[in-house]
């Protein structure tokens, strides 16, 4: 049943279909390869299921972003800085 749920979640995230059997075999490989890690960075959860350095991912503004942990953190920081500057500019226009 877990594999079916993962298949449905995969469909919702990527709009592509994967047979639940593939998730069952993938789960066995993940257990063999590494330890899952998760970290919260500025309110966003960055996850790594494989333990490999460039296998980090994060749901960011409704989109899945993947890459190294440092690259994802830089992307989030750049977005937050741009958002803050836009808010400051908007407040200055009101004055």
mmCIF file of N, CA and C in Angstrom:
data_model
loop_
_atom_site.group_PDB
_atom_site.id
_atom_site.type_symbol
_atom_site.label_atom_id
_atom_site.label_comp_id
_atom_site.label_asym_id
_atom_site.label_seq_id
_atom_site.Cartn_x
_atom_site.Cartn_y
_atom_site.Cartn_z
ATOM 1 N N UNK A 1 0.816 -1.193 0.000
ATOM 2 C CA UNK A 1 0.000 0.000 0.000
ATOM 3 C C UNK A 1 0.868 1.269 0.000
ATOM 4 N N UNK A 2 1.999 1.214 0.673
ATOM 5 C CA UNK A 2 2.905 2.357 0.701
ATOM 6 C C UNK A 2 3.419 2.676 -0.698
ATOM 7 N N UNK A 3 3.708 1.648 -1.469
ATOM 8 C CA UNK A 3 4.203 1.865 -2.832
ATOM 9 C C UNK A 3 3.143 2.536 -3.695
ATOM 10 N N UNK A 4 1.874 2.197 -3.485
ATOM 11 C CA UNK A 4 0.783 2.831 -4.242
ATOM 12 C C UNK A 4 0.704 4.307 -3.877
ATOM 13 N N UNK A 5 0.804 4.618 -2.582
ATOM 14 C CA UNK A 5 0.776 6.012 -2.153
ATOM 15 C C UNK A 5 1.943 6.788 -2.767
ATOM 16 N N UNK A 6 3.130 6.194 -2.762
ATOM 17 C CA UNK A 6 4.288 6.863 -3.359
ATOM 18 C C UNK A 6 4.080 7.096 -4.850
ATOM 19 N N UNK A 7 3.452 6.130 -5.520
ATOM 20 C CA UNK A 7 3.182 6.272 -6.946
ATOM 21 C C UNK A 7 2.221 7.435 -7.193
ATOM 22 N N UNK A 8 1.205 7.551 -6.351
ATOM 23 C CA UNK A 8 0.242 8.656 -6.483
ATOM 24 C C UNK A 8 0.925 9.987 -6.188
ATOM 25 N N UNK A 9 1.734 10.028 -5.129
ATOM 26 C CA UNK A 9 2.466 11.254 -4.807
ATOM 27 C C UNK A 9 3.397 11.655 -5.953
ATOM 28 N N UNK A 10 4.044 10.661 -6.548
ATOM 29 C CA UNK A 10 4.939 10.921 -7.683
ATOM 30 C C UNK A 10 4.155 11.534 -8.838
ATOM 31 N N UNK A 11 2.956 10.997 -9.096
ATOM 32 C CA UNK A 11 2.099 11.520 -10.156
ATOM 33 C C UNK A 11 1.744 12.977 -9.864
ATOM 34 N N UNK A 12 1.388 13.280 -8.622
ATOM 35 C CA UNK A 12 1.018 14.651 -8.261
ATOM 36 C C UNK A 12 2.195 15.614 -8.417
ATOM 37 N N UNK A 13 3.399 15.150 -8.087
ATOM 38 C CA UNK A 13 4.579 16.014 -8.147
ATOM 39 C C UNK A 13 5.135 16.189 -9.550
ATOM 40 N N UNK A 14 5.083 15.126 -10.361
ATOM 41 C CA UNK A 14 5.787 15.172 -11.644
ATOM 42 C C UNK A 14 4.906 14.953 -12.865
ATOM 43 N N UNK A 15 3.645 14.566 -12.669
ATOM 44 C CA UNK A 15 2.715 14.262 -13.764
ATOM 45 C C UNK A 15 3.220 13.126 -14.648
ATOM 46 N N UNK A 16 3.960 12.195 -14.046
ATOM 47 C CA UNK A 16 4.382 10.998 -14.770
ATOM 48 C C UNK A 16 4.048 9.777 -13.912
ATOM 49 N N UNK A 17 3.724 8.690 -14.577
ATOM 50 C CA UNK A 17 3.278 7.486 -13.883
ATOM 51 C C UNK A 17 4.451 6.529 -13.688
ATOM 52 N N UNK A 18 4.563 6.009 -12.472
ATOM 53 C CA UNK A 18 5.553 4.978 -12.163
ATOM 54 C C UNK A 18 4.821 3.836 -11.474
ATOM 55 N N UNK A 19 5.095 2.629 -11.920
ATOM 56 C CA UNK A 19 4.487 1.433 -11.342
ATOM 57 C C UNK A 19 4.877 1.312 -9.869
ATOM 58 N N UNK A 20 3.907 1.056 -8.981
ATOM 59 C CA UNK A 20 4.228 0.906 -7.557
ATOM 60 C C UNK A 20 5.295 -0.152 -7.274
ATOM 61 N N UNK A 21 5.415 -1.151 -8.150
ATOM 62 C CA UNK A 21 6.442 -2.181 -7.954
ATOM 63 C C UNK A 21 7.846 -1.568 -7.987
ATOM 64 N N UNK A 22 8.021 -0.539 -8.811
ATOM 65 C CA UNK A 22 9.325 0.111 -8.897
ATOM 66 C C UNK A 22 9.679 0.816 -7.590
ATOM 67 N N UNK A 23 8.670 1.382 -6.912
ATOM 68 C CA UNK A 23 8.932 2.023 -5.626
ATOM 69 C C UNK A 23 9.319 1.002 -4.567
ATOM 70 N N UNK A 24 8.726 -0.187 -4.639
ATOM 71 C CA UNK A 24 9.068 -1.231 -3.679
ATOM 72 C C UNK A 24 10.539 -1.623 -3.825
ATOM 73 N N UNK A 25 11.002 -1.797 -5.060
ATOM 74 C CA UNK A 25 12.410 -2.156 -5.258
ATOM 75 C C UNK A 25 13.323 -0.974 -4.953
ATOM 76 N N UNK A 26 12.855 0.243 -5.204
ATOM 77 C CA UNK A 26 13.640 1.435 -4.898
ATOM 78 C C UNK A 26 13.845 1.563 -3.393
ATOM 79 N N UNK A 27 12.822 1.260 -2.617
ATOM 80 C CA UNK A 27 12.932 1.322 -1.166
ATOM 81 C C UNK A 27 13.995 0.385 -0.643
ATOM 82 N N UNK A 28 14.122 -0.780 -1.248
ATOM 83 C CA UNK A 28 15.149 -1.728 -0.827
ATOM 84 C C UNK A 28 16.534 -1.180 -1.151
ATOM 85 N N UNK A 29 16.684 -0.534 -2.312
ATOM 86 C CA UNK A 29 17.976 0.036 -2.692
ATOM 87 C C UNK A 29 18.357 1.194 -1.776
ATOM 88 N N UNK A 30 17.375 2.015 -1.394
ATOM 89 C CA UNK A 30 17.655 3.149 -0.520
ATOM 90 C C UNK A 30 18.163 2.659 0.828
ATOM 91 N N UNK A 31 17.587 1.598 1.336
ATOM 92 C CA UNK A 31 18.033 1.064 2.617
ATOM 93 C C UNK A 31 19.473 0.578 2.525
ATOM 94 N N UNK A 32 19.875 0.089 1.380
ATOM 95 C CA UNK A 32 21.225 -0.429 1.217
ATOM 96 C C UNK A 32 22.247 0.686 1.009
ATOM 97 N N UNK A 33 21.850 1.796 0.385
ATOM 98 C CA UNK A 33 22.823 2.799 -0.028
ATOM 99 C C UNK A 33 23.169 3.824 1.034
ATOM 100 N N UNK A 34 22.222 4.326 1.786
ATOM 101 C CA UNK A 34 22.585 5.382 2.717
ATOM 102 C C UNK A 34 21.474 5.736 3.678
ATOM 103 N N UNK A 35 21.758 6.735 4.462
ATOM 104 C CA UNK A 35 20.848 7.183 5.498
ATOM 105 C C UNK A 35 20.110 8.421 5.002
ATOM 106 N N UNK A 36 18.805 8.440 5.205
ATOM 107 C CA UNK A 36 18.007 9.601 4.823
ATOM 108 C C UNK A 36 18.311 10.752 5.781
ATOM 109 N N UNK A 37 18.408 11.959 5.229
ATOM 110 C CA UNK A 37 18.688 13.144 6.034
ATOM 111 C C UNK A 37 17.658 14.205 5.702
ATOM 112 N N UNK A 38 17.380 15.040 6.669
ATOM 113 C CA UNK A 38 16.432 16.121 6.484
ATOM 114 C C UNK A 38 16.907 17.321 7.299
ATOM 115 N N UNK A 39 16.751 18.507 6.730
ATOM 116 C CA UNK A 39 17.204 19.719 7.405
ATOM 117 C C UNK A 39 16.247 20.856 7.065
ATOM 118 N N UNK A 40 15.912 21.669 8.057
ATOM 119 C CA UNK A 40 15.066 22.834 7.819
ATOM 120 C C UNK A 40 15.979 24.043 7.648
ATOM 121 N N UNK A 41 15.794 24.746 6.531
ATOM 122 C CA UNK A 41 16.613 25.916 6.216
ATOM 123 C C UNK A 41 15.685 27.076 5.893
ATOM 124 N N UNK A 42 15.664 28.098 6.731
ATOM 125 C CA UNK A 42 14.793 29.271 6.561
ATOM 126 C C UNK A 42 13.339 28.883 6.319
ATOM 127 N N UNK A 43 12.873 27.868 7.017
ATOM 128 C CA UNK A 43 11.478 27.456 6.912
ATOM 129 C C UNK A 43 11.191 26.441 5.824
ATOM 130 N N UNK A 44 12.170 26.061 5.043
ATOM 131 C CA UNK A 44 12.000 25.074 3.975
ATOM 132 C C UNK A 44 12.737 23.791 4.362
ATOM 133 N N UNK A 45 12.086 22.645 4.157
ATOM 134 C CA UNK A 45 12.697 21.365 4.489
ATOM 135 C C UNK A 45 13.481 20.852 3.291
ATOM 136 N N UNK A 46 14.777 20.670 3.485
ATOM 137 C CA UNK A 46 15.660 20.121 2.456
ATOM 138 C C UNK A 46 15.927 18.673 2.836
ATOM 139 N N UNK A 47 15.722 17.747 1.887
ATOM 140 C CA UNK A 47 15.822 16.323 2.199
ATOM 141 C C UNK A 47 16.797 15.615 1.273
ATOM 142 N N UNK A 48 17.369 14.530 1.796
ATOM 143 C CA UNK A 48 18.252 13.661 1.024
ATOM 144 C C UNK A 48 17.935 12.232 1.434
ATOM 145 N N UNK A 49 17.395 11.443 0.527
ATOM 146 C CA UNK A 49 16.992 10.071 0.828
ATOM 147 C C UNK A 49 18.102 9.057 0.603
ATOM 148 N N UNK A 50 19.129 9.421 -0.140
ATOM 149 C CA UNK A 50 20.143 8.444 -0.540
ATOM 150 C C UNK A 50 21.457 8.574 0.215
ATOM 151 N N UNK A 51 21.722 9.734 0.769
ATOM 152 C CA UNK A 51 23.005 9.960 1.417
ATOM 153 C C UNK A 51 24.077 10.453 0.462
ATOM 154 N N UNK A 52 23.772 10.541 -0.819
ATOM 155 C CA UNK A 52 24.739 11.032 -1.804
ATOM 156 C C UNK A 52 24.759 12.561 -1.780
ATOM 157 N N UNK A 53 25.908 13.181 -2.036
ATOM 158 C CA UNK A 53 26.044 14.628 -1.854
ATOM 159 C C UNK A 53 25.159 15.489 -2.760
ATOM 160 N N UNK A 54 24.871 15.080 -3.975
ATOM 161 C CA UNK A 54 24.065 15.896 -4.894
ATOM 162 C C UNK A 54 22.643 15.382 -5.047
ATOM 163 N N UNK A 55 22.154 14.668 -4.060
ATOM 164 C CA UNK A 55 20.803 14.101 -4.134
ATOM 165 C C UNK A 55 19.836 14.789 -3.180
ATOM 166 N N UNK A 56 20.055 16.059 -2.919
ATOM 167 C CA UNK A 56 19.163 16.813 -2.050
ATOM 168 C C UNK A 56 18.005 17.359 -2.876
ATOM 169 N N UNK A 57 16.856 17.536 -2.227
ATOM 170 C CA UNK A 57 15.697 18.108 -2.908
ATOM 171 C C UNK A 57 14.841 18.872 -1.917
ATOM 172 N N UNK A 58 13.974 19.743 -2.456
ATOM 173 C CA UNK A 58 13.130 20.583 -1.614
ATOM 174 C C UNK A 58 11.915 21.027 -2.435
ATOM 175 N N UNK A 59 10.749 21.034 -1.809
ATOM 176 C CA UNK A 59 9.577 21.634 -2.442
ATOM 177 C C UNK A 59 9.648 23.127 -2.139
ATOM 178 N N UNK A 60 9.832 23.925 -3.169
ATOM 179 C CA UNK A 60 10.054 25.357 -3.000
ATOM 180 C C UNK A 60 9.067 26.113 -3.873
ATOM 181 N N UNK A 61 8.152 26.830 -3.254
ATOM 182 C CA UNK A 61 7.119 27.592 -3.968
ATOM 183 C C UNK A 61 6.349 26.717 -4.954
ATOM 184 N N UNK A 62 6.008 25.516 -4.529
ATOM 185 C CA UNK A 62 5.213 24.618 -5.356
ATOM 186 C C UNK A 62 5.992 23.849 -6.405
ATOM 187 N N UNK A 63 7.300 23.993 -6.413
ATOM 188 C CA UNK A 63 8.131 23.284 -7.392
ATOM 189 C C UNK A 63 9.187 22.462 -6.671
ATOM 190 N N UNK A 64 9.546 21.344 -7.272
ATOM 191 C CA UNK A 64 10.592 20.495 -6.725
ATOM 192 C C UNK A 64 11.933 20.960 -7.274
ATOM 193 N N UNK A 65 12.845 21.331 -6.373
ATOM 194 C CA UNK A 65 14.196 21.693 -6.803
ATOM 195 C C UNK A 65 15.159 20.640 -6.269
ATOM 196 N N UNK A 66 16.173 20.324 -7.082
ATOM 197 C CA UNK A 66 17.119 19.261 -6.742
ATOM 198 C C UNK A 66 18.539 19.763 -6.933
ATOM 199 N N UNK A 67 19.470 19.131 -6.218
ATOM 200 C CA UNK A 67 20.883 19.460 -6.380
ATOM 201 C C UNK A 67 21.639 19.259 -5.093
ATOM 202 N N UNK A 68 22.765 19.940 -4.973
ATOM 203 C CA UNK A 68 23.537 19.853 -3.731
ATOM 204 C C UNK A 68 22.846 20.696 -2.666
ATOM 205 N N UNK A 69 23.128 20.381 -1.413
ATOM 206 C CA UNK A 69 22.502 21.123 -0.315
ATOM 207 C C UNK A 69 22.889 22.596 -0.388
ATOM 208 N N UNK A 70 24.152 22.876 -0.675
ATOM 209 C CA UNK A 70 24.621 24.264 -0.749
ATOM 210 C C UNK A 70 23.921 25.031 -1.869
ATOM 211 N N UNK A 71 23.726 24.392 -3.013
ATOM 212 C CA UNK A 71 23.062 25.062 -4.141
ATOM 213 C C UNK A 71 21.605 25.372 -3.809
ATOM 214 N N UNK A 72 20.930 24.447 -3.161
ATOM 215 C CA UNK A 72 19.532 24.680 -2.782
ATOM 216 C C UNK A 72 19.455 25.803 -1.752
ATOM 217 N N UNK A 73 20.375 25.816 -0.793
ATOM 218 C CA UNK A 73 20.394 26.879 0.210
ATOM 219 C C UNK A 73 20.654 28.239 -0.434
ATOM 220 N N UNK A 74 21.574 28.303 -1.401
ATOM 221 C CA UNK A 74 21.840 29.570 -2.109
ATOM 222 C C UNK A 74 20.599 30.035 -2.862
ATOM 223 N N UNK A 75 19.880 29.098 -3.483
ATOM 224 C CA UNK A 75 18.668 29.437 -4.226
ATOM 225 C C UNK A 75 17.611 30.022 -3.285
ATOM 226 N N UNK A 76 17.428 29.394 -2.138
ATOM 227 C CA UNK A 76 16.444 29.877 -1.167
ATOM 228 C C UNK A 76 16.851 31.251 -0.644
ATOM 229 N N UNK A 77 18.123 31.428 -0.306
ATOM 230 C CA UNK A 77 18.604 32.721 0.184
ATOM 231 C C UNK A 77 18.418 33.819 -0.857
ATOM 232 N N UNK A 78 18.738 33.525 -2.112
ATOM 233 C CA UNK A 78 18.586 34.521 -3.180
ATOM 234 C C UNK A 78 17.124 34.929 -3.322
ATOM 235 N N UNK A 79 16.227 33.964 -3.234
ATOM 236 C CA UNK A 79 14.798 34.258 -3.330
ATOM 237 C C UNK A 79 14.360 35.143 -2.164
ATOM 238 N N UNK A 80 14.789 34.804 -0.954
ATOM 239 C CA UNK A 80 14.376 35.567 0.222
ATOM 240 C C UNK A 80 14.923 36.989 0.188
ATOM 241 N N UNK A 81 16.159 37.165 -0.284
ATOM 242 C CA UNK A 81 16.743 38.504 -0.403
ATOM 243 C C UNK A 81 15.967 39.318 -1.438
ATOM 244 N N UNK A 82 15.667 38.724 -2.580
ATOM 245 C CA UNK A 82 14.907 39.422 -3.625
ATOM 246 C C UNK A 82 13.509 39.785 -3.124
ATOM 247 N N UNK A 83 12.898 38.889 -2.392
ATOM 248 C CA UNK A 83 11.560 39.143 -1.846
ATOM 249 C C UNK A 83 11.606 40.297 -0.848
ATOM 250 N N UNK A 84 12.627 40.318 -0.006
ATOM 251 C CA UNK A 84 12.775 41.383 0.981
ATOM 252 C C UNK A 84 13.005 42.734 0.295
ATOM 253 N N UNK A 85 13.839 42.763 -0.743
ATOM 254 C CA UNK A 85 14.085 44.011 -1.479
ATOM 255 C C UNK A 85 12.811 44.505 -2.152
ATOM 256 N N UNK A 86 12.025 43.591 -2.695
ATOM 257 C CA UNK A 86 10.766 43.968 -3.343
ATOM 258 C C UNK A 86 9.795 44.555 -2.324
ATOM 259 N N UNK A 87 9.762 43.978 -1.134
ATOM 260 C CA UNK A 87 8.879 44.496 -0.084
ATOM 261 C C UNK A 87 9.322 45.893 0.342
ATOM 262 N N UNK A 88 10.631 46.112 0.465
ATOM 263 C CA UNK A 88 11.145 47.427 0.845
ATOM 264 C C UNK A 88 10.833 48.462 -0.228
ATOM 265 N N UNK A 89 10.998 48.090 -1.483
ATOM 266 C CA UNK A 89 10.700 49.007 -2.585
ATOM 267 C C UNK A 89 9.218 49.357 -2.605
ATOM 268 N N UNK A 90 8.388 48.377 -2.333
ATOM 269 C CA UNK A 90 6.941 48.602 -2.320
ATOM 270 C C UNK A 90 6.559 49.538 -1.172
ATOM 271 N N UNK A 91 7.192 49.383 -0.024
ATOM 272 C CA UNK A 91 6.903 50.254 1.115
ATOM 273 C C UNK A 91 7.367 51.677 0.849
ATOM 274 N N UNK A 92 8.483 51.841 0.142
ATOM 275 C CA UNK A 92 8.978 53.176 -0.174
ATOM 276 C C UNK A 92 8.053 53.886 -1.149
ATOM 277 N N UNK A 93 7.419 53.146 -2.049
ATOM 278 C CA UNK A 93 6.482 53.749 -3.000
ATOM 279 C C UNK A 93 5.241 54.265 -2.288
ATOM 280 N N UNK A 94 4.849 53.604 -1.209
ATOM 281 C CA UNK A 94 3.657 54.009 -0.464
ATOM 282 C C UNK A 94 3.891 55.303 0.302
ATOM 283 N N UNK A 95 5.139 55.593 0.625
ATOM 284 C CA UNK A 95 5.432 56.789 1.432
ATOM 285 C C UNK A 95 5.468 58.018 0.621
#
